[in-house]
Structures are given as C-alpha cells and as structure tokens.
Amino acid sequence: MKIKIHSNTMYLYLFAYNHFNLVIHLKDIKLGDFMMHQSTKILTLTLLSSMMIACGNPVKERSHVVAPASLVMSNMAADSTRKMIAPAAYMAAMPSPESVRLEQNTEKYQKNDVNPVHRVADQAVSTFSIDVDTGSYSNTRRFLNDGRLPPVDAVRAEEMINYFDYQYPQPNSIHPFSVTTEIVDSPWKENAKLIKIGIQAKDLATKQLPPANLVFLVDVSGSMDAADKLPLVKQTLRLLTEQLRPQDKVTIITYASGEKLILAPTSGDQKDKILTVINELQASGATAGEQAIQLAYKQAEKAFVKNGINRILLATDGDFNVGITDFSTLKGMVAEKRKSGISLTTLGFGTGNYNEQLMEQLADAGDGNYSYIDNKNEAKKVVQRQLSSTLATVAQDVKIQVEFNPATVKEYRLVGYENRMLKQEDFNNDKVDAGDIGAGHNVTAIYEIIPVGQQGWLNDSRYQASTKTDTTKKSEYAFVNLRYKLPNQEKSILLNQAVKAQSKSLAQANSDTRFAIAVASYAQQLKGGQYNAAMGWDQIIQLAQQSAKPDPYQMREEFIELAKIAKSLSAKKD
C-alpha cells in the first residue's frame, strides 16, 4: 500500500519533520527508543494529522489512504502510552474513515431529452446537422463492462448507430457521398413505419490523403495518472505515429499547470524522434487547458498546409480546472478558431472525472469528431482502421432537411440527433455551422412515422380542421433535401430525392437496416424505453443476432454481449 498525500500537506509534513526531527523511518525504529519518546511522538503526530485533515484535497487518482508509518508503530504501545495524552484529543487527531474525502464521480454530461413526436399538420419539416461522432457508444460500453448502467444523458442514439460500418453504396456522381433510403415496418409501434436514411462518403486510402499538419495536444496533468488515461493516450498516439508518411508533420504540445511545446513540427519519416517524445510523457500538476488550446492553434497556423489536412487532436479527460474553465467560453473560442481552416478532434479518456459534455461539444464547435478511447482496440479503430475518416474531410456543414407529405404521413419523430437539431431557416443559411463528413464515413438517420389513417401517439384534434392535401403526391412519404460544402468553400450545394410511400416487413429488410434498428432500440432502452413499446432486451438481442453478419472486426458480436449485460443490469435495477 502507498500513502497518497496532497502536495500542500506534504510540505507541512516536511516542515514538522525538520522542526521536531521526530518522524523517523520505520526500518530505524527500535522498540526501546520508541517507548522512551512515545509521548513526544504522539504530540508530533497530533499536529501532523490535524494539518493533513485541514489541508488535504481530494485526489483524483484512485488510491488507498493509510496512516503514517509512525502512527502504526504508536498503536503497538497502546495502553501505556495513551495515558500520557488525553484520549479525546488523541482520537480527534486521527483521520477517521468518515473524515477522509474519497474520490467522487464528477463526470459531466449534457442534458439530452428525447426528441418529441410532431404532427405533420403542425410541423411538416424536420432539419438537423449530421453527426459522425461515436464517443457515446464506447463510453456506454465502459459503463456496462464496469457492471453499471450508463447515465441516460450519456446515451446518444445517433452516435451508437453511427459507430458501426454499413455497406452503403459508394458515390458514383459528382457529389462526394451517396444517399439511400429504405422503409420498413416498425418493431416499436403497430402500423408505424421506419424511414432509414443512409449517407456514404467516398473512401480514401491512407496513401491518397493530402499532406497532414497534425498537432497532438496532450493533457499530462495529475488527473491523467491512471492506467486508462495517459498510458492509453500514449498507446493511441504511437499507433497514429506509425502510419505517418514523410509528407506529414507532427507537433506535440503538453499541458498541466502550464502549456509546453515539447516537439516542434517534425516530419513523419522521423518516427523514432516522435515516439521518443511520446514515450517520455508523464502526468503531474493541475489542468490549464484553455491556454494550451490557444497555443495548439498558434502552432498549427505556423505549420499550416494549404489544401492539406490541418488538425489538432486533443487527448484528455476534459477536466479543466485552471484558467478559463467555463464551458461556453471554451466552446466559443474553438468555434472562432475553426475559421482558420484548422479543425479540432477530441479523444476522450478515463473515468470518474470525465467531462464528456466538453469533449463532444468542443469537437462539434471545432469541425472535428469526438471519440472515446476505452481500450487499445478502440484506439486501433479510430486512428488505424478509420484514420482517413478521422483526419480527412470530404464535405463540410452537412445538413439534412426532411419534408413529410401530409397526404401520407400523420406524425413523425427523429431517433437521436437531439443536440444537432436546426431551425428550418438554418438549412439555406450557409453561415450556420453543421457537421462534417470524413472520408469513408457513413451516417444513418432513422425516422419513425405514422401513416395517415393509423392511430398514432397523439390524439386527433377535436376542433382543428383537417388539412387539405395534394392527393397527386400520395406516392411519396417524404422529400429529403441535403446541403453540404466542399472543403474550404463558402457556398453550399443542394441535392435531394423523394422517399416512396412503399415499405417492406422488417424481416425482408437488409441486414444493415435490421442491425441499425437493433442498435437504435438498444439506445432507446438504455434511456428508459419510452418508444420501444413491447420490444424488450430479448427482442433487441434476437434482432441483433439475426443481422450480425458481416462482422469482420467482431464489433456486432461485441454489441450483442453488451446488450446481454445491459439486460442483466436492468433486471437487477428492476
């Protein structure tokens, strides 16, 4: 076992050591000497213990708190020595289990209410920004593997669905992505339909990527001193470094109580030099993140590559506690900096103090993507197998707007994307920011709709007159509009397509669609199952098992195991 003492307390401890010269190493203690000076030693320990209680701060790393060695020895002379000092004073000086401030869970998540149902007669248009983040899935996996259900606000359905690869067709037109739709019977509500919209960005092999100017911005504060933090950060950065090409360059900045440039821009063919710097990273100090972000942008601007990849990769637990720590201020700063053509990707690590809200929103504001790294396999997925998607952007400010046909659709709701919703007028406004798509990314959105003539979630209005509709368009459920910008362009491009009013049974849907629906059901169930109706964990697991192939990296197999864990934990909760 080891003693964990805050640095301020240690200074007081050393002060007492020098002043009284009574705190001695355990190996030098002789019982006779110990007994002879016991009264003086207990007086010293009384002072030391009081100082430790007064000055001790909670330590973010997991630790065991034990009594000082000299205190352990004092207990050996229990009866005779306690007579030399008032028992009440002796007991008051000893840190009791209740007085030791243990590690608290201070993780932060953005409030994330489920999207409501809309009546088409009242609001026929739904507009949102695409989202390629996947952090919610791996963060939720961390909770389940630890034997806990995740907080409901940690669950974002779109990030869970988009965590997986789907075999959407590659684009074969002038646009950098393809758009496909499929309509199936809903497993959640009788007579309802699900409209799945799938977007597939064109893929690029690593060798096809433009030159990259990367800044590794690494949190090395004391809070990162845990096995699932800085050591995993180093593994992740090593994996990325191994894939660098001579035309790429890397800058490394660390921050704790202050920020430090520890590697100037270095070519990708000097891997040994880069890896040496990464391997020497150690954690200590506070967390002054804001100034470090400023420095990262400054260094990225100095090494800016025109028509290349210019990106900061921020690796941290998000626990900023020195300097500017206000969430809105940090997000606003990053949103302003993205205008320089430098994007910000966030890689989240750790537990207990993890600030997921900050990580997800900074990546959103910085035109980057957010991933949570909970193990080495996830690191390989993000910076090895999906390196092109992580680094190279093929379309920016991608917005989707779906107009539902009142002649065929009565009600609708969007699954997920709660913090990506836009106003209807934002769709045509090129000044309004939206999500970017990386090379090879695929994005999936699912709407649940109630066809006209079927019982929905909402009661029919007693007084509102029925809306007159154009019966000539009864062959369509909806019309999908999509806007995007090519990288570094100001004017958006529009493409659109109709969604036909025809559907198939869930059993007839392709395996990708069925698996995406299983993942959506899983997310909804973790948030309370408000819209899952009779579809419980058994049905979710069965649907996932029936659509588990192809699965080249065993990601779907792992999902099924996580659903089984969630089922068992939910049963215990009930």
PDB file of C-alpha atoms in Angstrom, residues 133-386:
ATOM      1  CA  ASP A 133     -19.196  11.204 -33.502  1.00  0.00           C
ATOM      2  CA  THR A 134     -19.074   7.761 -31.905  1.00  0.00           C
ATOM      3  CA  GLY A 135     -17.967   8.539 -28.340  1.00  0.00           C
ATOM      4  CA  SER A 136     -21.333   7.775 -26.739  1.00  0.00           C
ATOM      5  CA  TYR A 137     -21.148   4.128 -27.790  1.00  0.00           C
ATOM      6  CA  SER A 138     -17.682   3.384 -26.405  1.00  0.00           C
ATOM      7  CA  ASN A 139     -18.305   5.446 -23.258  1.00  0.00           C
ATOM      8  CA  THR A 140     -21.513   3.488 -22.625  1.00  0.00           C
ATOM      9  CA  ARG A 141     -19.574   0.269 -23.238  1.00  0.00           C
ATOM     10  CA  ARG A 142     -17.180   1.327 -20.489  1.00  0.00           C
ATOM     11  CA  PHE A 143     -20.050   1.645 -18.009  1.00  0.00           C
ATOM     12  CA  LEU A 144     -21.540  -1.718 -18.934  1.00  0.00           C
ATOM     13  CA  ASN A 145     -18.193  -3.503 -18.755  1.00  0.00           C
ATOM     14  CA  ASP A 146     -17.761  -1.988 -15.286  1.00  0.00           C
ATOM     15  CA  GLY A 147     -21.101  -3.505 -14.257  1.00  0.00           C
ATOM     16  CA  ARG A 148     -23.105  -0.261 -14.290  1.00  0.00           C
ATOM     17  CA  LEU A 149     -25.871   1.137 -16.439  1.00  0.00           C
ATOM     18  CA  PRO A 150     -24.815   4.435 -18.051  1.00  0.00           C
ATOM     19  CA  PRO A 151     -26.411   7.760 -17.113  1.00  0.00           C
ATOM     20  CA  VAL A 152     -29.295   8.400 -19.519  1.00  0.00           C
ATOM     21  CA  ASP A 153     -27.651  11.636 -20.702  1.00  0.00           C
ATOM     22  CA  ALA A 154     -24.563   9.659 -21.746  1.00  0.00           C
ATOM     23  CA  VAL A 155     -26.681   7.818 -24.336  1.00  0.00           C
ATOM     24  CA  ARG A 156     -26.996   9.446 -27.769  1.00  0.00           C
ATOM     25  CA  ALA A 157     -28.728   7.151 -30.225  1.00  0.00           C
ATOM     26  CA  GLU A 158     -27.143   8.582 -33.378  1.00  0.00           C
ATOM     27  CA  GLU A 159     -23.602   8.032 -32.057  1.00  0.00           C
ATOM     28  CA  MET A 160     -24.454   4.434 -31.249  1.00  0.00           C
ATOM     29  CA  ILE A 161     -25.943   3.761 -34.679  1.00  0.00           C
ATOM     30  CA  ASN A 162     -23.076   5.527 -36.453  1.00  0.00           C
ATOM     31  CA  TYR A 163     -20.434   3.610 -34.505  1.00  0.00           C
ATOM     32  CA  PHE A 164     -20.888   0.694 -36.899  1.00  0.00           C
ATOM     33  CA  ASP A 165     -19.989   0.227 -40.545  1.00  0.00           C
ATOM     34  CA  TYR A 166     -22.792  -0.291 -43.069  1.00  0.00           C
ATOM     35  CA  GLN A 167     -22.460  -1.426 -46.642  1.00  0.00           C
ATOM     36  CA  TYR A 168     -23.989   1.625 -48.297  1.00  0.00           C
ATOM     37  CA  PRO A 169     -23.109   2.126 -51.993  1.00  0.00           C
ATOM     38  CA  GLN A 170     -20.092   4.249 -52.797  1.00  0.00           C
ATOM     39  CA  PRO A 171     -20.900   7.559 -54.537  1.00  0.00           C
ATOM     40  CA  ASN A 172     -20.865   7.419 -58.330  1.00  0.00           C
ATOM     41  CA  SER A 173     -21.770  11.031 -59.145  1.00  0.00           C
ATOM     42  CA  ILE A 174     -20.248  14.482 -58.789  1.00  0.00           C
ATOM     43  CA  HIS A 175     -21.224  14.517 -55.118  1.00  0.00           C
ATOM     44  CA  PRO A 176     -18.736  13.234 -52.502  1.00  0.00           C
ATOM     45  CA  PHE A 177     -21.306  10.878 -50.984  1.00  0.00           C
ATOM     46  CA  SER A 178     -24.311   8.726 -51.843  1.00  0.00           C
ATOM     47  CA  VAL A 179     -27.764   8.910 -50.251  1.00  0.00           C
ATOM     48  CA  THR A 180     -30.045   5.868 -49.912  1.00  0.00           C
ATOM     49  CA  THR A 181     -33.348   5.284 -48.150  1.00  0.00           C
ATOM     50  CA  GLU A 182     -35.245   2.208 -47.008  1.00  0.00           C
ATOM     51  CA  ILE A 183     -38.704   1.970 -45.425  1.00  0.00           C
ATOM     52  CA  VAL A 184     -39.651  -0.941 -43.168  1.00  0.00           C
ATOM     53  CA  ASP A 185     -42.364  -1.834 -40.679  1.00  0.00           C
ATOM     54  CA  SER A 186     -41.558  -0.540 -37.211  1.00  0.00           C
ATOM     55  CA  PRO A 187     -40.929  -3.111 -34.471  1.00  0.00           C
ATOM     56  CA  TRP A 188     -41.793  -0.478 -31.875  1.00  0.00           C
ATOM     57  CA  LYS A 189     -45.326   0.620 -32.701  1.00  0.00           C
ATOM     58  CA  GLU A 190     -48.102  -1.185 -34.532  1.00  0.00           C
ATOM     59  CA  ASN A 191     -48.795   0.150 -38.046  1.00  0.00           C
ATOM     60  CA  ALA A 192     -45.864   2.585 -37.819  1.00  0.00           C
ATOM     61  CA  LYS A 193     -43.022   2.696 -40.373  1.00  0.00           C
ATOM     62  CA  LEU A 194     -39.321   3.423 -40.101  1.00  0.00           C
ATOM     63  CA  ILE A 195     -37.552   5.537 -42.725  1.00  0.00           C
ATOM     64  CA  LYS A 196     -33.820   4.915 -42.730  1.00  0.00           C
ATOM     65  CA  ILE A 197     -31.619   7.484 -44.485  1.00  0.00           C
ATOM     66  CA  GLY A 198     -28.080   6.301 -45.213  1.00  0.00           C
ATOM     67  CA  ILE A 199     -25.175   8.518 -46.331  1.00  0.00           C
ATOM     68  CA  GLN A 200     -21.884   7.059 -47.536  1.00  0.00           C
ATOM     69  CA  ALA A 201     -18.878   9.332 -48.056  1.00  0.00           C
ATOM     70  CA  LYS A 202     -16.309   8.433 -50.672  1.00  0.00           C
ATOM     71  CA  ASP A 203     -13.409   6.496 -49.265  1.00  0.00           C
ATOM     72  CA  LEU A 204      -9.734   7.376 -49.497  1.00  0.00           C
ATOM     73  CA  ALA A 205      -6.803   5.093 -48.831  1.00  0.00           C
ATOM     74  CA  THR A 206      -4.187   6.484 -46.455  1.00  0.00           C
ATOM     75  CA  LYS A 207      -1.722   6.946 -49.305  1.00  0.00           C
ATOM     76  CA  GLN A 208      -4.301   9.110 -51.124  1.00  0.00           C
ATOM     77  CA  LEU A 209      -4.696  11.551 -48.241  1.00  0.00           C
ATOM     78  CA  PRO A 210      -3.288  15.054 -48.729  1.00  0.00           C
ATOM     79  CA  PRO A 211      -0.288  16.053 -46.586  1.00  0.00           C
ATOM     80  CA  ALA A 212      -1.185  16.355 -42.919  1.00  0.00           C
ATOM     81  CA  ASN A 213      -0.213  19.013 -40.388  1.00  0.00           C
ATOM     82  CA  LEU A 214      -1.129  17.437 -37.052  1.00  0.00           C
ATOM     83  CA  VAL A 215      -0.827  18.864 -33.540  1.00  0.00           C
ATOM     84  CA  PHE A 216      -1.002  16.357 -30.691  1.00  0.00           C
ATOM     85  CA  LEU A 217      -2.323  18.332 -27.718  1.00  0.00           C
ATOM     86  CA  VAL A 218      -1.865  16.066 -24.690  1.00  0.00           C
ATOM     87  CA  ASP A 219      -3.170  16.526 -21.168  1.00  0.00           C
ATOM     88  CA  VAL A 220      -0.404  15.448 -18.758  1.00  0.00           C
ATOM     89  CA  SER A 221      -1.969  16.839 -15.585  1.00  0.00           C
ATOM     90  CA  GLY A 222      -2.162  14.815 -12.387  1.00  0.00           C
ATOM     91  CA  SER A 223      -5.690  13.670 -13.197  1.00  0.00           C
ATOM     92  CA  MET A 224      -4.267  11.733 -16.165  1.00  0.00           C
ATOM     93  CA  ASP A 225      -2.171   9.492 -13.903  1.00  0.00           C
ATOM     94  CA  ALA A 226      -4.286   6.356 -14.289  1.00  0.00           C
ATOM     95  CA  ALA A 227      -3.994   3.234 -16.421  1.00  0.00           C
ATOM     96  CA  ASP A 228      -6.962   4.195 -18.607  1.00  0.00           C
ATOM     97  CA  LYS A 229      -5.666   7.731 -19.186  1.00  0.00           C
ATOM     98  CA  LEU A 230      -2.117   8.796 -20.088  1.00  0.00           C
ATOM     99  CA  PRO A 231      -0.779   5.255 -20.754  1.00  0.00           C
ATOM    100  CA  LEU A 232      -3.683   4.672 -23.158  1.00  0.00           C
ATOM    101  CA  VAL A 233      -3.129   8.106 -24.717  1.00  0.00           C
ATOM    102  CA  LYS A 234       0.483   7.117 -25.414  1.00  0.00           C
ATOM    103  CA  GLN A 235      -0.614   3.828 -26.992  1.00  0.00           C
ATOM    104  CA  THR A 236      -3.072   5.722 -29.207  1.00  0.00           C
ATOM    105  CA  LEU A 237      -0.521   8.294 -30.355  1.00  0.00           C
ATOM    106  CA  ARG A 238       2.034   5.566 -31.047  1.00  0.00           C
ATOM    107  CA  LEU A 239      -0.471   3.805 -33.308  1.00  0.00           C
ATOM    108  CA  LEU A 240      -1.105   7.032 -35.207  1.00  0.00           C
ATOM    109  CA  THR A 241       2.593   7.871 -35.469  1.00  0.00           C
ATOM    110  CA  GLU A 242       3.377   4.521 -37.088  1.00  0.00           C
ATOM    111  CA  GLN A 243       1.126   5.470 -40.014  1.00  0.00           C
ATOM    112  CA  LEU A 244       2.650   8.869 -40.733  1.00  0.00           C
ATOM    113  CA  ARG A 245       4.190   9.473 -44.145  1.00  0.00           C
ATOM    114  CA  PRO A 246       7.227  11.647 -44.973  1.00  0.00           C
ATOM    115  CA  GLN A 247       4.933  14.432 -46.231  1.00  0.00           C
ATOM    116  CA  ASP A 248       3.122  14.570 -42.865  1.00  0.00           C
ATOM    117  CA  LYS A 249       4.378  16.548 -39.890  1.00  0.00           C
ATOM    118  CA  VAL A 250       3.585  16.407 -36.188  1.00  0.00           C
ATOM    119  CA  THR A 251       3.812  18.970 -33.404  1.00  0.00           C
ATOM    120  CA  ILE A 252       3.391  17.876 -29.780  1.00  0.00           C
ATOM    121  CA  ILE A 253       2.185  20.189 -27.013  1.00  0.00           C
ATOM    122  CA  THR A 254       1.554  19.144 -23.430  1.00  0.00           C
ATOM    123  CA  TYR A 255      -0.322  20.950 -20.714  1.00  0.00           C
ATOM    124  CA  ALA A 256      -0.752  20.615 -16.975  1.00  0.00           C
ATOM    125  CA  SER A 257      -0.222  23.635 -14.696  1.00  0.00           C
ATOM    126  CA  GLY A 258       1.141  25.291 -17.852  1.00  0.00           C
ATOM    127  CA  GLU A 259       1.492  24.520 -21.524  1.00  0.00           C
ATOM    128  CA  LYS A 260       4.730  23.405 -23.197  1.00  0.00           C
ATOM    129  CA  LEU A 261       5.854  22.853 -26.790  1.00  0.00           C
ATOM    130  CA  ILE A 262       7.866  19.628 -26.486  1.00  0.00           C
ATOM    131  CA  LEU A 263       8.193  18.791 -30.189  1.00  0.00           C
ATOM    132  CA  ALA A 264       8.412  21.349 -32.990  1.00  0.00           C
ATOM    133  CA  PRO A 265       6.913  20.340 -36.374  1.00  0.00           C
ATOM    134  CA  THR A 266       8.625  17.065 -37.258  1.00  0.00           C
ATOM    135  CA  SER A 267       8.385  15.047 -40.459  1.00  0.00           C
ATOM    136  CA  GLY A 268       6.585  11.727 -40.419  1.00  0.00           C
ATOM    137  CA  ASP A 269       9.746   9.946 -41.531  1.00  0.00           C
ATOM    138  CA  GLN A 270      11.348  10.755 -38.143  1.00  0.00           C
ATOM    139  CA  LYS A 271       9.162   8.296 -36.277  1.00  0.00           C
ATOM    140  CA  ASP A 272      11.805   7.401 -33.693  1.00  0.00           C
ATOM    141  CA  LYS A 273      12.120  11.029 -32.639  1.00  0.00           C
ATOM    142  CA  ILE A 274       8.340  11.422 -32.348  1.00  0.00           C
ATOM    143  CA  LEU A 275       7.924   8.142 -30.456  1.00  0.00           C
ATOM    144  CA  THR A 276      10.694   9.055 -28.002  1.00  0.00           C
ATOM    145  CA  VAL A 277       8.825  12.225 -27.042  1.00  0.00           C
ATOM    146  CA  ILE A 278       5.540  10.321 -26.678  1.00  0.00           C
ATOM    147  CA  ASN A 279       7.129   7.599 -24.551  1.00  0.00           C
ATOM    148  CA  GLU A 280       8.575  10.155 -22.124  1.00  0.00           C
ATOM    149  CA  LEU A 281       5.219  11.765 -21.279  1.00  0.00           C
ATOM    150  CA  GLN A 282       4.434  11.775 -17.557  1.00  0.00           C
ATOM    151  CA  ALA A 283       1.457  13.083 -15.578  1.00  0.00           C
ATOM    152  CA  SER A 284       1.561  15.734 -12.811  1.00  0.00           C
ATOM    153  CA  GLY A 285       0.121  19.130 -11.964  1.00  0.00           C
ATOM    154  CA  ALA A 286      -3.179  20.932 -12.491  1.00  0.00           C
ATOM    155  CA  THR A 287      -5.091  21.265 -15.784  1.00  0.00           C
ATOM    156  CA  ALA A 288      -4.845  24.585 -17.629  1.00  0.00           C
ATOM    157  CA  GLY A 289      -6.480  23.604 -20.902  1.00  0.00           C
ATOM    158  CA  GLU A 290      -7.584  26.907 -22.402  1.00  0.00           C
ATOM    159  CA  GLN A 291      -4.100  28.401 -22.877  1.00  0.00           C
ATOM    160  CA  ALA A 292      -2.902  25.090 -24.284  1.00  0.00           C
ATOM    161  CA  ILE A 293      -5.653  25.106 -26.915  1.00  0.00           C
ATOM    162  CA  GLN A 294      -4.627  28.635 -27.869  1.00  0.00           C
ATOM    163  CA  LEU A 295      -1.014  27.505 -28.261  1.00  0.00           C
ATOM    164  CA  ALA A 296      -2.077  24.470 -30.314  1.00  0.00           C
ATOM    165  CA  TYR A 297      -3.923  26.658 -32.813  1.00  0.00           C
ATOM    166  CA  LYS A 298      -0.966  29.054 -32.966  1.00  0.00           C
ATOM    167  CA  GLN A 299       1.440  26.206 -33.773  1.00  0.00           C
ATOM    168  CA  ALA A 300      -0.974  24.675 -36.292  1.00  0.00           C
ATOM    169  CA  GLU A 301      -1.210  28.047 -38.056  1.00  0.00           C
ATOM    170  CA  LYS A 302       2.589  28.295 -38.257  1.00  0.00           C
ATOM    171  CA  ALA A 303       2.833  24.895 -39.942  1.00  0.00           C
ATOM    172  CA  PHE A 304      -0.374  25.323 -41.998  1.00  0.00           C
ATOM    173  CA  VAL A 305      -0.525  23.222 -45.163  1.00  0.00           C
ATOM    174  CA  LYS A 306      -2.592  24.761 -47.956  1.00  0.00           C
ATOM    175  CA  ASN A 307      -5.079  22.223 -49.378  1.00  0.00           C
ATOM    176  CA  GLY A 308      -3.843  19.750 -46.772  1.00  0.00           C
ATOM    177  CA  ILE A 309      -5.115  18.290 -43.516  1.00  0.00           C
ATOM    178  CA  ASN A 310      -4.694  20.758 -40.662  1.00  0.00           C
ATOM    179  CA  ARG A 311      -5.964  19.252 -37.442  1.00  0.00           C
ATOM    180  CA  ILE A 312      -5.456  19.351 -33.689  1.00  0.00           C
ATOM    181  CA  LEU A 313      -6.002  16.104 -31.793  1.00  0.00           C
ATOM    182  CA  LEU A 314      -6.837  16.871 -28.171  1.00  0.00           C
ATOM    183  CA  ALA A 315      -6.302  13.893 -25.833  1.00  0.00           C
ATOM    184  CA  THR A 316      -7.674  14.478 -22.331  1.00  0.00           C
ATOM    185  CA  ASP A 317     -10.236  13.579 -19.689  1.00  0.00           C
ATOM    186  CA  GLY A 318     -11.658  17.084 -20.160  1.00  0.00           C
ATOM    187  CA  ASP A 319     -11.154  18.051 -16.524  1.00  0.00           C
ATOM    188  CA  PHE A 320     -10.002  21.658 -16.983  1.00  0.00           C
ATOM    189  CA  ASN A 321      -9.548  23.289 -13.549  1.00  0.00           C
ATOM    190  CA  VAL A 322      -7.094  26.173 -14.060  1.00  0.00           C
ATOM    191  CA  GLY A 323      -7.514  29.319 -16.167  1.00  0.00           C
ATOM    192  CA  ILE A 324     -10.654  29.663 -18.254  1.00  0.00           C
ATOM    193  CA  THR A 325     -12.819  26.644 -17.440  1.00  0.00           C
ATOM    194  CA  ASP A 326     -16.239  27.986 -18.428  1.00  0.00           C
ATOM    195  CA  PHE A 327     -17.858  25.634 -20.925  1.00  0.00           C
ATOM    196  CA  SER A 328     -19.458  28.319 -23.115  1.00  0.00           C
ATOM    197  CA  THR A 329     -16.254  30.371 -23.268  1.00  0.00           C
ATOM    198  CA  LEU A 330     -14.155  27.383 -24.324  1.00  0.00           C
ATOM    199  CA  LYS A 331     -16.695  26.325 -26.935  1.00  0.00           C
ATOM    200  CA  GLY A 332     -16.927  29.882 -28.301  1.00  0.00           C
ATOM    201  CA  MET A 333     -13.142  30.132 -28.570  1.00  0.00           C
ATOM    202  CA  VAL A 334     -12.926  26.892 -30.577  1.00  0.00           C
ATOM    203  CA  ALA A 335     -15.846  27.945 -32.803  1.00  0.00           C
ATOM    204  CA  GLU A 336     -13.978  31.146 -33.644  1.00  0.00           C
ATOM    205  CA  LYS A 337     -10.694  29.320 -34.308  1.00  0.00           C
ATOM    206  CA  ARG A 338     -12.243  26.904 -36.831  1.00  0.00           C
ATOM    207  CA  LYS A 339     -12.468  29.816 -39.272  1.00  0.00           C
ATOM    208  CA  SER A 340      -8.696  29.497 -39.686  1.00  0.00           C
ATOM    209  CA  GLY A 341      -9.186  26.195 -41.540  1.00  0.00           C
ATOM    210  CA  ILE A 342      -7.856  24.136 -38.639  1.00  0.00           C
ATOM    211  CA  SER A 343     -10.184  21.503 -37.216  1.00  0.00           C
ATOM    212  CA  LEU A 344     -10.228  20.053 -33.716  1.00  0.00           C
ATOM    213  CA  THR A 345     -10.757  16.362 -32.960  1.00  0.00           C
ATOM    214  CA  THR A 346     -11.223  15.272 -29.347  1.00  0.00           C
ATOM    215  CA  LEU A 347     -10.125  11.913 -27.967  1.00  0.00           C
ATOM    216  CA  GLY A 348     -11.608  11.254 -24.540  1.00  0.00           C
ATOM    217  CA  PHE A 349     -10.018   9.073 -21.871  1.00  0.00           C
ATOM    218  CA  GLY A 350     -10.651   7.951 -18.317  1.00  0.00           C
ATOM    219  CA  THR A 351     -13.326   7.651 -15.674  1.00  0.00           C
ATOM    220  CA  GLY A 352     -14.529   9.394 -12.544  1.00  0.00           C
ATOM    221  CA  ASN A 353     -13.848  12.996 -13.572  1.00  0.00           C
ATOM    222  CA  TYR A 354     -14.549  12.618 -17.295  1.00  0.00           C
ATOM    223  CA  ASN A 355     -16.113  15.739 -18.844  1.00  0.00           C
ATOM    224  CA  GLU A 356     -17.964  14.212 -21.775  1.00  0.00           C
ATOM    225  CA  GLN A 357     -20.060  17.307 -22.396  1.00  0.00           C
ATOM    226  CA  LEU A 358     -16.946  19.396 -23.038  1.00  0.00           C
ATOM    227  CA  MET A 359     -15.317  16.771 -25.268  1.00  0.00           C
ATOM    228  CA  GLU A 360     -18.353  16.261 -27.503  1.00  0.00           C
ATOM    229  CA  GLN A 361     -19.188  19.941 -27.824  1.00  0.00           C
ATOM    230  CA  LEU A 362     -15.609  21.120 -28.465  1.00  0.00           C
ATOM    231  CA  ALA A 363     -15.326  18.675 -31.362  1.00  0.00           C
ATOM    232  CA  ASP A 364     -18.662  19.905 -32.688  1.00  0.00           C
ATOM    233  CA  ALA A 365     -17.583  23.547 -32.457  1.00  0.00           C
ATOM    234  CA  GLY A 366     -14.162  22.735 -33.926  1.00  0.00           C
ATOM    235  CA  ASP A 367     -15.474  20.978 -37.061  1.00  0.00           C
ATOM    236  CA  GLY A 368     -13.907  17.759 -35.865  1.00  0.00           C
ATOM    237  CA  ASN A 369     -15.126  14.482 -34.472  1.00  0.00           C
ATOM    238  CA  TYR A 370     -15.324  13.057 -30.965  1.00  0.00           C
ATOM    239  CA  SER A 371     -14.244   9.576 -29.926  1.00  0.00           C
ATOM    240  CA  TYR A 372     -13.948   7.987 -26.507  1.00  0.00           C
ATOM    241  CA  ILE A 373     -10.997   5.608 -26.180  1.00  0.00           C
ATOM    242  CA  ASP A 374     -11.637   2.969 -23.519  1.00  0.00           C
ATOM    243  CA  ASN A 375      -9.172   0.316 -24.700  1.00  0.00           C
ATOM    244  CA  LYS A 376      -6.447  -0.369 -27.260  1.00  0.00           C
ATOM    245  CA  ASN A 377      -8.898  -1.935 -29.738  1.00  0.00           C
ATOM    246  CA  GLU A 378     -10.862   1.308 -29.814  1.00  0.00           C
ATOM    247  CA  ALA A 379      -7.637   3.206 -30.404  1.00  0.00           C
ATOM    248  CA  LYS A 380      -6.907   0.945 -33.375  1.00  0.00           C
ATOM    249  CA  LYS A 381     -10.392   1.558 -34.768  1.00  0.00           C
ATOM    250  CA  VAL A 382     -10.146   5.350 -34.532  1.00  0.00           C
ATOM    251  CA  VAL A 383      -6.533   6.078 -35.560  1.00  0.00           C
ATOM    252  CA  GLN A 384      -5.645   2.998 -37.569  1.00  0.00           C
ATOM    253  CA  ARG A 385      -8.557   1.376 -39.422  1.00  0.00           C
ATOM    254  CA  GLN A 386     -10.510   4.639 -39.716  1.00  0.00           C
TER     255      GLN A 386
END
